[in-house]
CSV table of C-alpha atoms in Angstrom, one decimal:
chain,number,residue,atom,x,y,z
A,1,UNK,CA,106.7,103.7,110.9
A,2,UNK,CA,107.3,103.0,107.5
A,3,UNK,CA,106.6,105.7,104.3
A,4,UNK,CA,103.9,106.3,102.5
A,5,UNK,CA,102.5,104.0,99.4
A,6,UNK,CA,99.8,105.0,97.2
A,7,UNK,CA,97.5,103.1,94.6
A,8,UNK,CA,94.3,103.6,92.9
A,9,UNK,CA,91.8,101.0,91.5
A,10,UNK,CA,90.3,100.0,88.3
A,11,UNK,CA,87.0,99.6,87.9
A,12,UNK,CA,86.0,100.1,84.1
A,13,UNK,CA,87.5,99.1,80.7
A,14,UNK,CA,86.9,101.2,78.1
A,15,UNK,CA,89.9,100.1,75.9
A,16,UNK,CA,93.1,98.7,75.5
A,17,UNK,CA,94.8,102.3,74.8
A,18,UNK,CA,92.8,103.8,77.2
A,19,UNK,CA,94.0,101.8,80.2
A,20,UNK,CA,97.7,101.9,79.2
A,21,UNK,CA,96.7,105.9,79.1
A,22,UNK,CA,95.2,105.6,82.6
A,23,UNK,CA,97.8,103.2,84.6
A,24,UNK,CA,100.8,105.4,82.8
A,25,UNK,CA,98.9,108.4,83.9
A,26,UNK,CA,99.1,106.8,87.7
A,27,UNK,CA,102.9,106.5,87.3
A,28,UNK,CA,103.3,110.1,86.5
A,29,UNK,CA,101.1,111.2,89.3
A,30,UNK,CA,103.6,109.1,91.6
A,31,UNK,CA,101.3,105.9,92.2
A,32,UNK,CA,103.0,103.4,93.7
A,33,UNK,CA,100.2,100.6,92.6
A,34,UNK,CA,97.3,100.2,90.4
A,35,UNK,CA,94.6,97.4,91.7
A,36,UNK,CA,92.0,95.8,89.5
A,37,UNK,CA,88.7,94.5,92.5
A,38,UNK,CA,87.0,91.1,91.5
A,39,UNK,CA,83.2,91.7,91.1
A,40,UNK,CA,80.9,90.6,88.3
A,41,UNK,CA,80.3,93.3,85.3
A,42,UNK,CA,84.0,94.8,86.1
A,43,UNK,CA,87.0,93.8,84.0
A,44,UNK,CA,89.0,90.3,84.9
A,45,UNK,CA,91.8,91.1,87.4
A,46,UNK,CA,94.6,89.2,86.1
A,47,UNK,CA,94.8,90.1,82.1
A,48,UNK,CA,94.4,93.8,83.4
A,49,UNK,CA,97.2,93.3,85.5
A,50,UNK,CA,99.6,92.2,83.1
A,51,UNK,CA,98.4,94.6,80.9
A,52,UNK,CA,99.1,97.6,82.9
A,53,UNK,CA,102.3,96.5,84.2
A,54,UNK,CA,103.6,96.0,80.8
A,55,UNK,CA,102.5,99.4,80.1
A,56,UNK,CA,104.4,100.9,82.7
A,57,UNK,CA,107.9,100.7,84.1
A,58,UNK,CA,107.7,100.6,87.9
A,59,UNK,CA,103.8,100.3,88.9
A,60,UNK,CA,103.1,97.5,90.9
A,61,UNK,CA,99.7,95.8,90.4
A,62,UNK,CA,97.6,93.9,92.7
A,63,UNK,CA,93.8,92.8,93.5
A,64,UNK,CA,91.6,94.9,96.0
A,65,UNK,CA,90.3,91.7,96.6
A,66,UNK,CA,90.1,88.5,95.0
A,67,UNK,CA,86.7,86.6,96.1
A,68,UNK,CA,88.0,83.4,97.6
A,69,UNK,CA,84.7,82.0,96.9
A,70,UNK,CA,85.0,82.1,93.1
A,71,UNK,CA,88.2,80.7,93.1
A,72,UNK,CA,89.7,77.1,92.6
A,73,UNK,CA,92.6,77.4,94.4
A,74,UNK,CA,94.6,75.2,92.4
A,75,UNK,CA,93.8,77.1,89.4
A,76,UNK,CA,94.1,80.6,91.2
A,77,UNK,CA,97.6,79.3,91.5
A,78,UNK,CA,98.8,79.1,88.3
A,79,UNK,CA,96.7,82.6,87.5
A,80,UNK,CA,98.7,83.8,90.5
A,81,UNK,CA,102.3,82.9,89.2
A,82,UNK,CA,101.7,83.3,85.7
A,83,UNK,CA,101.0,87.1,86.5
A,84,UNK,CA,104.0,87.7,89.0
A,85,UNK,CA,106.2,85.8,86.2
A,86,UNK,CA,104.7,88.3,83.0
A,87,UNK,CA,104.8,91.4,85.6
A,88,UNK,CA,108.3,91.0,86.2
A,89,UNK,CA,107.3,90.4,90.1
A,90,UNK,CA,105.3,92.9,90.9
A,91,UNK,CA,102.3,91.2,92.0
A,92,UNK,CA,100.5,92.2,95.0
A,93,UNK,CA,97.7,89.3,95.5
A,94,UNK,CA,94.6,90.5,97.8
A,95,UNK,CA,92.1,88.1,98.9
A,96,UNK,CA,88.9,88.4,101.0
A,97,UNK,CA,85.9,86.4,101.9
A,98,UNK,CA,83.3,88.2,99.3
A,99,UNK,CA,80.3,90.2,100.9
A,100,UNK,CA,78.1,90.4,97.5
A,101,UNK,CA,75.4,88.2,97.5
A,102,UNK,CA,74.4,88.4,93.8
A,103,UNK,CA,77.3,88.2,92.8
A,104,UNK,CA,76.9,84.4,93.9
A,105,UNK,CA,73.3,84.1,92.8
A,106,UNK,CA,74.4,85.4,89.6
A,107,UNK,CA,77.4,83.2,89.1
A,108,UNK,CA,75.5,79.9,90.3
A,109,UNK,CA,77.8,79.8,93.6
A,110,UNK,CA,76.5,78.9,96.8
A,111,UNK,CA,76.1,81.3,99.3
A,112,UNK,CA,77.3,80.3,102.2
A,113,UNK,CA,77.2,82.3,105.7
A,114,UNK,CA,80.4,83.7,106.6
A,115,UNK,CA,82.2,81.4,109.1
A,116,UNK,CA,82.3,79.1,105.6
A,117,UNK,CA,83.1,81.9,103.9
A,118,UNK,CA,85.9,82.8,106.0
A,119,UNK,CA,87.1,79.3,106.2
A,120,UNK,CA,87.4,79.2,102.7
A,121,UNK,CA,89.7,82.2,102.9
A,122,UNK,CA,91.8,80.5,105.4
A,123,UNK,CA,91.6,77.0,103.3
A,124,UNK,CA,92.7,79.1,100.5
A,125,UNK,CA,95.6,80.8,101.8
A,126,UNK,CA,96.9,77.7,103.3
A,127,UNK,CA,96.6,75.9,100.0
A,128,UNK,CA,98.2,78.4,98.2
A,129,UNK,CA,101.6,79.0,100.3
A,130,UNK,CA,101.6,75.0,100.0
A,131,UNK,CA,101.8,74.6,96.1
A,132,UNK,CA,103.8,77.7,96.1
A,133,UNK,CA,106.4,76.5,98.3
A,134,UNK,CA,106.1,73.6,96.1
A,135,UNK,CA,106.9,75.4,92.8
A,136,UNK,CA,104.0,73.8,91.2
A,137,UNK,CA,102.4,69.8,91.0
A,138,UNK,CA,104.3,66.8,91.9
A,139,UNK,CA,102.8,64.5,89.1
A,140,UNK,CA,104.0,67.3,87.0
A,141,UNK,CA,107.7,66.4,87.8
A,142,UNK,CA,108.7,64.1,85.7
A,143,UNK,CA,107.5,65.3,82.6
A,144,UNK,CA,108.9,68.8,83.0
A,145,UNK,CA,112.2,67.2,83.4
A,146,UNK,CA,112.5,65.3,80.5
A,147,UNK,CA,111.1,68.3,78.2
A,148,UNK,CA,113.6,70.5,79.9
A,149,UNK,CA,110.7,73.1,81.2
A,150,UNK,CA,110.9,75.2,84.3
A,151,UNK,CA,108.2,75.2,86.8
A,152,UNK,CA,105.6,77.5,87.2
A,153,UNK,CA,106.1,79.3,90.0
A,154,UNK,CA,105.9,83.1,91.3
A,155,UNK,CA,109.3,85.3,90.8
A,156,UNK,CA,108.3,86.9,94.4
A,157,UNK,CA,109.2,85.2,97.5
A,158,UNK,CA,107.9,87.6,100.3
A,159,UNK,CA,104.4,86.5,100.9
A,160,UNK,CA,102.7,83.2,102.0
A,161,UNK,CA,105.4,81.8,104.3
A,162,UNK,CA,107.9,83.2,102.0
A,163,UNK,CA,106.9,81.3,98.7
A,164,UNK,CA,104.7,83.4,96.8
A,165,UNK,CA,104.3,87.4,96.7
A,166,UNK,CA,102.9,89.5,99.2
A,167,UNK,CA,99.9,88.7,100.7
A,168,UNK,CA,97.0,91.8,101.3
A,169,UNK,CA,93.7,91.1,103.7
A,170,UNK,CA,91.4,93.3,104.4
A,171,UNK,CA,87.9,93.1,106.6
A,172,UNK,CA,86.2,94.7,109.3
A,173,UNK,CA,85.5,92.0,111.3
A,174,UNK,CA,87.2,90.2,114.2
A,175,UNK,CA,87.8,86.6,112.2
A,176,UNK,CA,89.4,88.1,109.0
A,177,UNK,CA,91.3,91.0,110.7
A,178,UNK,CA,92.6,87.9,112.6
A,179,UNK,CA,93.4,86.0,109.8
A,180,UNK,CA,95.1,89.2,108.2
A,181,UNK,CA,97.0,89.9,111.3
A,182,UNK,CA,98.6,86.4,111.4
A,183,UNK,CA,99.2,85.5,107.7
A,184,UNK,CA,99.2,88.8,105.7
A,185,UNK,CA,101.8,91.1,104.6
A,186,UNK,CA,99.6,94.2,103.8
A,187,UNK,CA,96.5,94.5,106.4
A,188,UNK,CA,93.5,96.3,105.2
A,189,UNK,CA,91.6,98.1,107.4
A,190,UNK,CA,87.9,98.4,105.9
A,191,UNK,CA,86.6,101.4,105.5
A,192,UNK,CA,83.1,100.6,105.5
A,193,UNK,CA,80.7,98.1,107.6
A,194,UNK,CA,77.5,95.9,106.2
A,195,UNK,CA,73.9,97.7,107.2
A,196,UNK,CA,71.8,96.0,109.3
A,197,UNK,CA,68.3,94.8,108.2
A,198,UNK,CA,69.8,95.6,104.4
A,199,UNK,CA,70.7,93.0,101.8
A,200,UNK,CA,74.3,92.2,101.9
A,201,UNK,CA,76.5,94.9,100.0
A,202,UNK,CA,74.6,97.4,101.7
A,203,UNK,CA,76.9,99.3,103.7
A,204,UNK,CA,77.9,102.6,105.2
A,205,UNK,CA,81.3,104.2,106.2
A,206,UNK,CA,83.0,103.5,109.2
A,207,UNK,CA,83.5,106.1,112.1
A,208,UNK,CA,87.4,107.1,113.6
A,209,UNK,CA,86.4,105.6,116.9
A,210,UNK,CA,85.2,102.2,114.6
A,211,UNK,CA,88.7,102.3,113.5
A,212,UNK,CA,90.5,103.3,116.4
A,213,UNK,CA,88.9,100.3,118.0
A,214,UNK,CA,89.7,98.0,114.3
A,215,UNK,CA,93.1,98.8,114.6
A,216,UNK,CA,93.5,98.2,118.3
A,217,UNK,CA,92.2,94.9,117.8
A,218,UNK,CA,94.1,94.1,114.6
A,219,UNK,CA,97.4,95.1,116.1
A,220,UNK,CA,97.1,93.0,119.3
A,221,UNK,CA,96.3,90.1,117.1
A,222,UNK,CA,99.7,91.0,115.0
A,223,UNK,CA,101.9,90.9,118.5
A,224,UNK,CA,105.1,91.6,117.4
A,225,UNK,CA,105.1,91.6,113.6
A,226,UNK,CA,102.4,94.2,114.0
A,227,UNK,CA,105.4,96.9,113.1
A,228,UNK,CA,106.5,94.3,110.0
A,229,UNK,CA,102.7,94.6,108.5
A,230,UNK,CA,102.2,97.4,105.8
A,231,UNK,CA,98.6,99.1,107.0
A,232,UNK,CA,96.0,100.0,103.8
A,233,UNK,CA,92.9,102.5,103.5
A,234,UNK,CA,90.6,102.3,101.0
A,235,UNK,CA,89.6,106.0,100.2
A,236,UNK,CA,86.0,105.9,99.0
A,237,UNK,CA,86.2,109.5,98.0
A,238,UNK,CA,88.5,112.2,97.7
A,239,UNK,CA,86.7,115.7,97.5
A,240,UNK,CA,89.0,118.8,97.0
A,241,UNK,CA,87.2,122.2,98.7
A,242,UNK,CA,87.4,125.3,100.7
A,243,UNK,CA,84.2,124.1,102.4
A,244,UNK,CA,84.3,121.1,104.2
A,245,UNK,CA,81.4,121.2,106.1
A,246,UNK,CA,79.1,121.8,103.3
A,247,UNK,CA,80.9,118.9,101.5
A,248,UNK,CA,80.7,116.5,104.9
A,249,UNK,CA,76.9,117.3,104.5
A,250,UNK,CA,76.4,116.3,100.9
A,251,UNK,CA,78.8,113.0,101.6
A,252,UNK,CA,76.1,112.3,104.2
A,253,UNK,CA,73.3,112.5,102.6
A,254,UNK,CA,74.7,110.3,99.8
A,255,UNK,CA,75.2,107.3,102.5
A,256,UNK,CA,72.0,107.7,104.0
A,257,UNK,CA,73.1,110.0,106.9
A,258,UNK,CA,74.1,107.1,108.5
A,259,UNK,CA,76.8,109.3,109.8
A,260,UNK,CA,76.9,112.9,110.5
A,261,UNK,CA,78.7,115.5,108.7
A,262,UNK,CA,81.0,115.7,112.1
A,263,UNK,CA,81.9,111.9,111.7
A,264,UNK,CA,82.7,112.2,107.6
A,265,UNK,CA,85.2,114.7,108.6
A,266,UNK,CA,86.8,112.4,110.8
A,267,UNK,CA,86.5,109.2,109.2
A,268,UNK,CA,90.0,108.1,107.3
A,269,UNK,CA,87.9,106.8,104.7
A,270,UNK,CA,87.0,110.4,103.5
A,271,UNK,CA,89.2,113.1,102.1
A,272,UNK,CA,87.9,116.6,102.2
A,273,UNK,CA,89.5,119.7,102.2
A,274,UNK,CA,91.8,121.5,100.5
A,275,UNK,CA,95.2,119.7,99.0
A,276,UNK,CA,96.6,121.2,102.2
A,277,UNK,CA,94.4,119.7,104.5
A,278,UNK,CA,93.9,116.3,103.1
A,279,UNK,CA,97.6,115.8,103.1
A,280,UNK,CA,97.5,117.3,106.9
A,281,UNK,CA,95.4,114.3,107.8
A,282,UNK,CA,97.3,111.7,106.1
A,283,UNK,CA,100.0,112.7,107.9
A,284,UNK,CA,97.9,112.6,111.2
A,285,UNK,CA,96.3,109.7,110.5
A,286,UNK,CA,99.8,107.7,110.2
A,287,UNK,CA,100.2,108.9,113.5
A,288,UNK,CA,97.2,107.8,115.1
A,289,UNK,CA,96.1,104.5,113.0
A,290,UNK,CA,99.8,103.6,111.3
A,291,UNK,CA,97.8,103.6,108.2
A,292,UNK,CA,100.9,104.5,105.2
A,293,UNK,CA,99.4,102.5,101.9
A,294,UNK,CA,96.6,104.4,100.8
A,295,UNK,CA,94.1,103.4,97.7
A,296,UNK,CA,91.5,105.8,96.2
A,297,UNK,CA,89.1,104.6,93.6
A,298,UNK,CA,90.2,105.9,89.8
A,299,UNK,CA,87.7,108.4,89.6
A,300,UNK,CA,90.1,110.3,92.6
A,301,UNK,CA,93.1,109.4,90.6
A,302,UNK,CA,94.0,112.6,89.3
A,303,UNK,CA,92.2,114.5,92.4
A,304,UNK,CA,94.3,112.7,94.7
A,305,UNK,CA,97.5,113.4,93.0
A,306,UNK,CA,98.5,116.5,94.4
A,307,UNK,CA,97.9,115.3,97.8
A,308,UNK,CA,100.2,112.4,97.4
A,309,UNK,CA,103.2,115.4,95.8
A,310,UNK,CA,102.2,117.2,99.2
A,311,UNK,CA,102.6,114.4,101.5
A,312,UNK,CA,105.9,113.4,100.2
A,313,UNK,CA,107.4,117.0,100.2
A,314,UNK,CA,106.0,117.0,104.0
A,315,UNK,CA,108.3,113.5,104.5
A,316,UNK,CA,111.1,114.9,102.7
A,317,UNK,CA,110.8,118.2,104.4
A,318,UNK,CA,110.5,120.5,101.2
């Protein structure tokens, strides 16, 4: 199994100084990534990219996840390599189906039920890898030769059949955790599953045996790159105390106790415990889901931090 990685997400922009603060902050703490998501009223993914890698020296950046539905993917292209090219190639590109409703209604997008959507995905990714691998249009050609310009295309060569940069999909169910088993580099396994009877975006967190039984799946679809595929979390919270269980209770109350106390504990999506103990399961859960890249929303960033020192004294056996 490979080691540990470790990112956290962006959701707000308060400033210019105060994300360079935030994503050089991350580096200090030992992040390994910083993600920007791809939802309406939260900053645009790829000028926040750029902006924190050229704020920082090693930080990779990615999306936690592009909607494939609001995306051209000719134009997502050239968004795509223009950002690995100004990052230096440290683009990580996630993409998913989208799951938020109004976020369509609001945008004037069609919402479409999810086989489209998750056809789109797929049309996406194929159309992607193909102008990649392309290093940009054909018509485009002649014209670049005779003004001498380069074409556009993305510095990193590891995603995408090996012409673009690494690929990240995450999802829950069986037709994207296919997809992602197949085609991605980085496999996300979802921490959290749509309500039923709720309006979509309604959702609650995912139980161990959910993702015992997600990973299962995911890795028989993999066959034998499933050891070559990098395995993500998304944390959705990270609480440091003494008392667990009176912690697991206030967690489910939050979601609508729509798991028990017992089941937050277990869940990988929730860190509780002491720094100790939260670094104990990370280390446990490697063993029993082969989850090693790990995200938790910014508001955990400096939370999380001295789990992630912990975890890689454990590795290093200090």
């Amino acid at each position: 199994m490979s080691g540990f990685r470790f990112s956290f997400n962006l959701l707000g922009l308060e400033s210019h100084a105060a994300l360079i603060e935030t994503c050089r902050q991350g580096e200090r703490y030992g992040y390994d990534t910083v993600f920007a998501a791809d939802h309406l009223g939260m900053p645009a993914p790829f000028p926040s990219l750029v902006a924190a890698a050229a704020a920082t020296e090693r930080l990779r950046v990615g999306t936690l996840v592009l909607n494939a539905g609001f995306w051209n993917p000719a134009l997502l292209a050239r968004e795509v390599a223009t950002t690995d090219v100004l990052t230096d190639g440290r683009l990580e590109l996630g993409l998913g189906a989208g799951h938020m409703k109004w976020e369509f209604d609001e945008a004037g997008i069609p919402w479409e039920p999810f086989g489209a959507r998750a056809d789109r995905l797929e049309a996406t990714i194929d159309e992607l890898a193909r102008l990649f691998a392309a290093d940009g249009f054909e018509q485009q050609a002649a014209l670049r030769e005779a003004m001498g310009l380069p074409a556009l295309a993305p510095v990193q060569r590891r995603g995408f059949d090996g012409s673009g940069p690494p690929l990240l999909i995450g999802g829950t169910g069986d037709r994207i955790l296919r997809v992602a088993a197949k085609r991605a580099d980085i496999v996300g396994i979802a921490g959290t599953y749509q309500v039923k009877g709720q309006p979509p975006g309604t959702f609650r967190l995912a139980t161990a045996a959910e993702t015992d039984e997600r990973v299962r799946y995911a890795r028989e679809c993999a066959g034998e790159r499933a050891d070559e595929v990098e395995w993500q979390a998304l944390v959705q919270i990270v609480l440091e105390t003494k008392d667990r269980r009176a912690a697991a209770e206030e967690v489910s109350a939050r979601f609508g106790r729509t798991l028990s106390a017992d089941e937050i504990l277990e869940t990988p999506f929730v860190l509780i415990g002491t720094v100790d103990e939260m670094a104990e399961r990370i280390l446990r859960y490697r063993e029993r889901y082969g989850l090693t890249y790990y995200t938790v929303h910014g508001a955990y960033m400096e939370a999380f931090a001295p789990v992630i020192e912990r975890v890689r004294a454990a590795e290093a056996g200090t």
